[in-house]
Short mmCIF file of C-alpha atoms in Angstrom, two decimals:
data_model
loop_
_atom_site.label_atom_id
_atom_site.label_comp_id
_atom_site.label_asym_id
_atom_site.label_seq_id
_atom_site.Cartn_x
_atom_site.Cartn_y
_atom_site.Cartn_z
CA UNK A 617 20.54 37.47 25.61
CA UNK A 618 16.90 37.57 25.36
CA UNK A 619 16.55 39.14 21.90
CA UNK A 620 19.27 36.39 20.72
CA UNK A 621 16.91 33.83 22.09
CA UNK A 622 13.99 35.43 20.33
CA UNK A 623 15.43 34.86 16.99
CA UNK A 624 16.30 31.21 17.26
CA UNK A 625 14.29 29.05 14.65
CA UNK A 626 12.07 32.23 13.72
CA UNK A 627 11.22 33.55 10.23
CA UNK A 628 12.95 36.20 8.15
CA UNK A 629 10.19 38.71 9.48
CA UNK A 630 10.37 38.35 12.78
CA UNK A 631 14.38 38.32 12.65
CA UNK A 632 14.19 41.42 10.80
CA UNK A 633 12.08 42.98 13.57
CA UNK A 634 14.44 42.06 16.07
CA UNK A 635 17.77 43.13 14.32
CA UNK A 636 16.51 46.49 13.03
CA UNK A 637 13.14 47.22 14.66
CA UNK A 638 14.41 46.71 18.10
CA UNK A 639 17.48 49.27 17.87
CA UNK A 640 15.30 51.94 16.21
CA UNK A 641 12.62 51.64 19.08
CA UNK A 642 15.51 52.20 21.54
CA UNK A 643 16.78 55.12 19.47
CA UNK A 644 13.25 56.67 19.20
CA UNK A 645 12.78 56.19 23.20
CA UNK A 646 16.06 57.66 23.80
CA UNK A 647 15.45 60.84 21.57
CA UNK A 648 11.79 61.17 23.19
CA UNK A 649 13.38 61.26 26.83
CA UNK A 650 16.15 63.78 25.51
CA UNK A 651 13.54 65.85 23.92
CA UNK A 652 10.86 65.92 26.68
CA UNK A 653 12.52 65.57 29.88
CA UNK A 654 16.09 66.39 29.12
CA UNK A 655 17.40 62.81 29.96
CA UNK A 656 20.43 61.76 28.04
CA UNK A 657 20.27 57.93 27.78
CA UNK A 658 23.41 56.03 26.62
CA UNK A 659 22.13 53.57 24.11
CA UNK A 660 25.29 52.59 22.11
CA UNK A 661 26.24 49.64 24.24
CA UNK A 662 22.36 48.40 24.26
CA UNK A 663 22.21 48.21 20.49
CA UNK A 664 25.54 46.77 19.98
CA UNK A 665 24.64 43.99 22.65
CA UNK A 666 21.43 43.35 20.51
CA UNK A 667 23.25 43.27 17.44
CA UNK A 668 25.90 41.01 18.66
CA UNK A 669 23.49 38.52 19.74
CA UNK A 670 20.79 38.50 16.98
CA UNK A 671 22.99 39.10 13.83
CA UNK A 672 25.47 36.06 14.43
CA UNK A 673 22.35 33.75 15.41
CA UNK A 674 20.46 34.80 12.35
CA UNK A 675 23.41 34.43 9.93
CA UNK A 676 24.12 30.95 11.71
CA UNK A 677 20.69 29.75 11.10
CA UNK A 678 20.93 31.16 7.39
CA UNK A 679 24.08 29.25 6.81
CA UNK A 680 22.74 25.94 8.23
CA UNK A 681 19.41 26.18 6.20
CA UNK A 682 21.53 26.88 3.19
CA UNK A 683 23.45 24.05 3.72
CA UNK A 684 20.36 21.74 4.30
CA UNK A 685 18.74 23.13 0.91
CA UNK A 686 22.07 22.59 -0.85
CA UNK A 687 22.59 19.08 0.69
CA UNK A 688 18.86 18.14 -0.46
CA UNK A 689 19.23 19.44 -3.68
CA UNK A 690 22.49 17.72 -4.65
CA UNK A 691 21.49 14.28 -3.14
CA UNK A 692 18.22 14.03 -4.81
CA UNK A 693 18.42 16.34 -8.33
CA UNK A 694 19.53 13.13 -10.26
CA UNK A 695 16.93 10.81 -8.78
CA UNK A 696 13.60 13.00 -8.45
CA UNK A 697 11.61 15.32 -10.37
CA UNK A 698 12.82 18.97 -10.11
CA UNK A 699 9.49 20.01 -8.75
CA UNK A 700 10.05 17.48 -5.91
CA UNK A 701 13.40 18.55 -5.24
CA UNK A 702 12.50 22.22 -5.04
CA UNK A 703 9.77 21.32 -2.51
CA UNK A 704 12.17 19.25 -0.40
CA UNK A 705 14.65 22.24 -0.53
CA UNK A 706 12.09 24.62 0.87
CA UNK A 707 10.69 22.32 3.49
CA UNK A 708 13.57 19.97 4.44
CA UNK A 709 11.91 18.87 7.68
CA UNK A 710 9.54 16.72 5.17
CA UNK A 711 12.48 14.51 4.66
CA UNK A 712 13.52 12.14 7.64
CA UNK A 713 16.76 10.84 7.83
CA UNK A 714 17.01 7.18 8.49
CA UNK A 715 14.37 4.52 7.68
CA UNK A 716 10.73 5.06 8.07
CA UNK A 717 7.90 2.49 6.98
CA UNK A 718 5.83 4.05 4.23
CA UNK A 719 3.29 2.50 1.63
CA UNK A 720 5.04 2.48 -1.65
CA UNK A 721 5.08 0.97 -5.24
CA UNK A 722 8.27 -0.40 -6.26
CA UNK A 723 9.43 -0.96 -9.72
CA UNK A 724 12.05 -3.15 -11.17
CA UNK A 725 13.19 -3.03 -14.85
CA UNK A 726 15.70 -5.06 -16.83
CA UNK A 727 16.66 -5.41 -20.41
CA UNK A 728 15.92 -8.94 -21.85
CA UNK A 729 19.06 -11.03 -22.99
CA UNK A 730 21.38 -8.00 -22.12
CA UNK A 731 24.38 -10.19 -21.75
CA UNK A 732 23.84 -11.72 -25.30
CA UNK A 733 24.00 -8.68 -27.23
CA UNK A 734 26.30 -6.75 -25.29
CA UNK A 735 29.04 -9.17 -26.03
CA UNK A 736 28.67 -7.91 -29.62
CA UNK A 737 29.24 -4.48 -29.11
CA UNK A 738 32.47 -2.43 -28.29
CA UNK A 739 32.49 -0.73 -24.86
CA UNK A 740 31.71 2.76 -26.54
CA UNK A 741 28.82 1.38 -28.46
CA UNK A 742 27.48 -0.38 -25.40
CA UNK A 743 27.87 2.69 -23.02
CA UNK A 744 26.17 5.02 -25.76
CA UNK A 745 23.32 2.46 -26.14
CA UNK A 746 22.78 2.27 -22.37
CA UNK A 747 23.01 6.00 -21.86
CA UNK A 748 20.18 6.50 -24.54
CA UNK A 749 18.10 3.91 -23.00
CA UNK A 750 18.70 4.89 -19.23
CA UNK A 751 17.92 8.66 -19.81
CA UNK A 752 14.82 7.89 -21.77
CA UNK A 753 13.43 5.41 -19.21
CA UNK A 754 14.55 7.68 -16.20
CA UNK A 755 12.91 10.68 -17.73
CA UNK A 756 9.49 9.18 -17.77
CA UNK A 757 9.88 8.00 -14.20
CA UNK A 758 10.66 11.46 -13.13
CA UNK A 759 7.86 12.78 -15.03
CA UNK A 760 5.37 10.66 -13.33
CA UNK A 761 6.81 11.83 -9.70
CA UNK A 762 8.96 8.49 -9.16
CA UNK A 763 12.28 8.32 -7.33
CA UNK A 764 15.22 6.31 -8.89
CA UNK A 765 16.81 4.14 -6.29
CA UNK A 766 19.68 2.96 -8.13
CA UNK A 767 20.91 1.74 -11.47
CA UNK A 768 22.75 -1.72 -11.54
CA UNK A 769 24.04 -2.24 -14.88
CA UNK A 770 20.97 -2.29 -17.31
CA UNK A 771 18.43 -2.34 -14.46
CA UNK A 772 16.51 0.52 -13.10
CA UNK A 773 15.28 0.27 -9.66
CA UNK A 774 12.74 3.05 -8.61
CA UNK A 775 9.87 3.68 -6.26
CA UNK A 776 6.91 5.88 -5.97
CA UNK A 777 5.75 7.42 -2.60
CA UNK A 778 8.76 8.83 -0.99
CA UNK A 779 10.34 11.06 -0.11
CA UNK A 780 7.18 13.27 -0.85
CA UNK A 781 4.04 11.37 0.21
CA UNK A 782 1.48 10.46 -2.80
CA UNK A 783 -1.99 9.92 -2.11
CA UNK A 784 -1.85 7.33 -5.26
CA UNK A 785 1.50 6.01 -5.93
CA UNK A 786 0.66 2.74 -7.76
CA UNK A 787 -1.28 4.72 -10.81
CA UNK A 788 1.66 6.75 -11.64
CA UNK A 789 4.06 3.75 -11.40
CA UNK A 790 2.01 1.65 -13.64
CA UNK A 791 1.38 4.54 -16.14
CA UNK A 792 5.21 4.89 -16.29
CA UNK A 793 5.70 1.50 -17.12
CA UNK A 794 3.08 1.65 -19.98
CA UNK A 795 4.77 4.75 -21.14
CA UNK A 796 8.16 3.28 -21.16
CA UNK A 797 6.93 0.08 -23.18
CA UNK A 798 5.28 2.49 -25.66
CA UNK A 799 8.52 4.63 -26.21
CA UNK A 800 10.61 1.46 -26.48
CA UNK A 801 8.42 0.18 -29.19
CA UNK A 802 9.36 3.31 -31.57
CA UNK A 803 12.89 3.37 -30.18
CA UNK A 804 13.20 -0.11 -31.42
CA UNK A 805 12.34 1.11 -35.00
CA UNK A 806 15.13 3.54 -34.92
CA UNK A 807 17.74 0.94 -33.50
CA UNK A 808 16.49 -1.49 -36.13
CA UNK A 809 17.12 0.83 -39.09
CA UNK A 810 20.86 1.85 -37.59
CA UNK A 811 21.59 -1.83 -37.07
CA UNK A 812 21.64 -1.80 -33.31
CA UNK A 813 20.26 -4.23 -30.94
CA UNK A 814 16.50 -3.85 -30.42
CA UNK A 815 16.14 -3.69 -26.61
CA UNK A 816 13.31 -5.50 -25.23
CA UNK A 817 12.59 -4.60 -21.29
CA UNK A 818 10.75 -6.54 -18.56
CA UNK A 819 9.35 -4.29 -15.80
CA UNK A 820 8.01 -5.72 -12.18
CA UNK A 821 5.78 -3.78 -9.91
CA UNK A 822 4.44 -4.44 -6.32
CA UNK A 823 2.85 -2.24 -3.60
CA UNK A 824 2.71 -2.47 0.22
CA UNK A 825 4.67 -1.27 3.13
CA UNK A 826 8.37 -0.86 2.78
CA UNK A 827 11.25 0.64 4.65
CA UNK A 828 12.56 3.81 2.98
CA UNK A 829 15.09 6.32 3.99
CA UNK A 830 18.84 6.98 4.21
CA UNK A 831 20.79 3.80 4.93
CA UNK A 832 24.43 3.17 4.84
CA UNK A 833 27.18 4.73 7.14
CA UNK A 834 27.80 8.19 8.32
CA UNK A 835 29.92 8.91 5.37
CA UNK A 836 28.23 6.92 2.75
CA UNK A 837 24.41 6.87 2.53
CA UNK A 838 22.04 5.97 -0.12
CA UNK A 839 18.38 6.83 -0.24
CA UNK A 840 16.76 3.35 -0.80
CA UNK A 841 13.93 1.02 0.07
CA UNK A 842 13.95 -2.42 1.40
CA UNK A 843 11.41 -5.00 2.50
CA UNK A 844 9.66 -7.99 1.50
CA UNK A 845 7.21 -6.09 -0.74
CA UNK A 846 10.42 -4.66 -2.50
CA UNK A 847 11.54 -8.36 -3.17
CA UNK A 848 8.58 -9.42 -4.61
CA UNK A 849 8.62 -6.59 -7.16
CA UNK A 850 12.04 -7.60 -7.98
CA UNK A 851 10.80 -11.28 -8.26
CA UNK A 852 7.97 -10.25 -10.58
CA UNK A 853 10.59 -8.47 -13.13
CA UNK A 854 12.13 -11.98 -13.60
CA UNK A 855 8.95 -13.72 -13.90
CA UNK A 856 7.82 -11.72 -16.83
CA UNK A 857 10.29 -13.82 -18.81
CA UNK A 858 8.42 -17.16 -17.88
CA UNK A 859 5.11 -15.71 -19.06
CA UNK A 860 6.54 -13.99 -22.25
CA UNK A 861 4.81 -10.41 -21.20
CA UNK A 862 6.63 -6.94 -20.57
CA UNK A 863 4.88 -6.03 -17.57
CA UNK A 864 3.77 -7.70 -14.49
CA UNK A 865 1.96 -6.37 -11.51
CA UNK A 866 0.70 -8.00 -8.00
CA UNK A 867 -2.75 -8.14 -6.60
CA UNK A 868 -1.76 -5.38 -4.20
CA UNK A 869 -0.87 -2.99 -7.07
CA UNK A 870 -3.73 -4.20 -9.11
CA UNK A 871 -6.35 -3.38 -6.54
CA UNK A 872 -5.03 -0.06 -6.18
CA UNK A 873 -5.20 1.02 -10.08
CA UNK A 874 -8.25 -1.22 -11.04
CA UNK A 875 -10.42 1.90 -11.57
CA UNK A 876 -7.83 3.72 -13.54
CA UNK A 877 -5.73 1.01 -15.70
CA UNK A 878 -7.06 -2.17 -17.47
CA UNK A 879 -5.03 -5.22 -16.69
CA UNK A 880 -5.66 -8.98 -17.48
CA UNK A 881 -5.12 -11.64 -15.06
CA UNK A 882 -2.33 -14.01 -15.77
CA UNK A 883 -1.85 -16.69 -13.28
CA UNK A 884 -1.45 -17.63 -9.59
CA UNK A 885 1.89 -18.63 -8.66
CA UNK A 886 4.41 -19.20 -5.97
CA UNK A 887 7.48 -17.38 -6.46
CA UNK A 888 10.93 -18.28 -5.28
CA UNK A 889 11.43 -17.23 -1.43
CA UNK A 890 7.84 -16.89 -0.65
CA UNK A 891 5.24 -18.91 0.97
CA UNK A 892 2.25 -17.34 -0.24
CA UNK A 893 0.69 -17.54 -3.62
CA UNK A 894 0.68 -14.21 -5.76
CA UNK A 895 -1.84 -13.33 -8.39
CA UNK A 896 -0.20 -12.04 -11.50
CA UNK A 897 -1.80 -9.25 -13.55
CA UNK A 898 -0.36 -7.62 -16.98
CA UNK A 899 -1.49 -3.85 -17.21
CA UNK A 900 -2.59 -3.16 -20.83
CA UNK A 901 -3.95 0.35 -21.22
CA UNK A 902 -5.62 3.36 -19.31
CA UNK A 903 -8.95 2.40 -18.42
CA UNK A 904 -10.68 4.58 -20.82
CA UNK A 905 -8.75 2.99 -23.45
CA UNK A 906 -10.27 -0.44 -23.03
CA UNK A 907 -12.02 -2.04 -25.74
CA UNK A 908 -14.79 -4.72 -25.86
CA UNK A 909 -12.68 -6.95 -27.88
CA UNK A 910 -9.98 -6.66 -25.11
CA UNK A 911 -12.41 -7.48 -22.45
CA UNK A 912 -13.83 -10.66 -24.66
CA UNK A 913 -10.20 -11.87 -25.14
CA UNK A 914 -9.33 -11.73 -21.40
CA UNK A 915 -12.75 -13.54 -20.40
CA UNK A 916 -11.80 -16.13 -22.54
CA UNK A 917 -8.54 -16.87 -21.07
CA UNK A 918 -9.97 -16.51 -17.77
CA UNK A 919 -12.42 -19.39 -18.53
CA UNK A 920 -9.65 -21.45 -20.06
CA UNK A 921 -7.48 -20.91 -16.72
CA UNK A 922 -10.40 -21.78 -14.46
CA UNK A 923 -10.91 -25.05 -16.47
CA UNK A 924 -7.25 -25.81 -15.66
CA UNK A 925 -7.91 -25.35 -12.05
CA UNK A 926 -10.88 -28.06 -12.45
CA UNK A 927 -8.33 -30.32 -13.97
CA UNK A 928 -10.44 -30.35 -17.57
CA UNK A 929 -7.03 -30.13 -19.26
CA UNK A 930 -8.14 -31.16 -23.07
CA UNK A 931 -11.02 -28.42 -22.89
CA UNK A 932 -8.53 -25.79 -21.69
CA UNK A 933 -5.79 -26.90 -24.04
CA UNK A 934 -8.67 -26.31 -26.77
CA UNK A 935 -9.54 -23.00 -25.92
CA UNK A 936 -5.88 -21.71 -25.40
CA UNK A 937 -5.15 -23.20 -28.79
CA UNK A 938 -7.97 -20.92 -30.22
CA UNK A 939 -6.49 -18.02 -28.39
CA UNK A 940 -3.14 -18.65 -29.91
CA UNK A 941 -4.80 -18.91 -33.54
CA UNK A 942 -6.54 -15.62 -33.16
CA UNK A 943 -3.68 -13.79 -31.11
CA UNK A 944 -0.21 -15.44 -32.78
CA UNK A 945 1.74 -12.69 -31.14
CA UNK A 946 0.96 -13.14 -27.72
CA UNK A 947 3.57 -15.47 -26.29
CA UNK A 948 1.33 -16.31 -23.01
CA UNK A 949 -0.76 -18.51 -24.88
CA UNK A 950 2.12 -20.54 -26.03
CA UNK A 951 3.32 -20.79 -22.38
CA UNK A 952 -0.14 -21.96 -21.11
CA UNK A 953 -0.30 -24.55 -23.85
CA UNK A 954 3.07 -25.98 -23.22
CA UNK A 955 2.20 -26.16 -19.45
CA UNK A 956 -1.48 -27.87 -20.06
CA UNK A 957 0.03 -30.43 -22.66
CA UNK A 958 2.28 -31.29 -19.58
CA UNK A 959 -0.61 -31.47 -17.32
CA UNK A 960 -2.54 -33.85 -19.83
CA UNK A 961 0.36 -36.36 -20.01
CA UNK A 962 1.39 -36.30 -16.34
CA UNK A 963 -1.52 -35.14 -14.18
CA UNK A 964 -0.77 -33.34 -11.08
CA UNK A 965 -1.35 -34.73 -7.66
CA UNK A 966 -4.82 -34.89 -6.12
CA UNK A 967 -3.71 -32.44 -3.58
CA UNK A 968 -2.47 -30.10 -6.09
CA UNK A 969 -4.28 -26.44 -5.54
CA UNK A 970 -3.80 -25.23 -9.09
CA UNK A 971 -0.97 -22.81 -8.05
CA UNK A 972 1.99 -22.96 -10.42
CA UNK A 973 5.26 -23.30 -8.63
CA UNK A 974 8.31 -21.13 -10.18
CA UNK A 975 11.75 -22.84 -9.41
CA UNK A 976 13.74 -19.84 -10.72
CA UNK A 977 13.98 -16.10 -10.03
#
């Protein structure tokens, strides 16, 4: 019984010593007693008792560990990078069942005007297009160490920082989004050549404390995230449409990546479902790739935005129009021009704090 207890939860080396070493020691002692003192010791039952306690315990432990590794591998192989799955398989204790609060960065992406072009495609064509898109985007997320939460039609929901801890989860998340947009730009050329729809994708990201873990029932579980910061990431994906930009991040995410990724300020808004204003930023490139022209352009925009806050609408309008003339492909300037023109005709009340209130998700 004692030998069986000693192998519970032990490593393979100690288990091997107990299963093979202890019987050999008993045999050696019995042989020594017989040769030196002429004492015959019956050891058959002793060795048999040791084997009957240690072998089943070790075998049971091996089966349990194998089941745990197979469960983890099957559960996460389609959602995590291979190296993360292998690490979880070897160290299953790092994965806690149930929910836990962790600092994460959530990513929500969605195809713009999906319902419009999906009606023009047959079911096989739509499935083929979606599979091509989802595979390409998912591969990038997994390459950067992210976890795919779920697919909801054409939408991809992912997060960075769980189940494996990441010291910096915001940077790889934003880098993944930038790489996705770059890849989509090249894929659109191929789709255009084939006469297929050219997909444009909106991505929203936010960082902060979130609850993550296996949630659901005893028979149907989903490793997912939830919380207020998750909801904000989902809102930012929708806000991209209002500002005609492909990616938006919150100030919480921007502060985490400010030394590694260059992002321009967009606006301060109040999104649906929140009482606190949110500063919006659009990540543009790696910090080492930023050019003086990009900084100068952003400074001009920020100056115009500050003029709006000071209620100097005509001067702000002039600057926004100059930016539109210089950069006609940037839809953000059209959005701000239309807004400021509205302010010039119908001035906001004196109690207005400069925050733009969004009335839709």
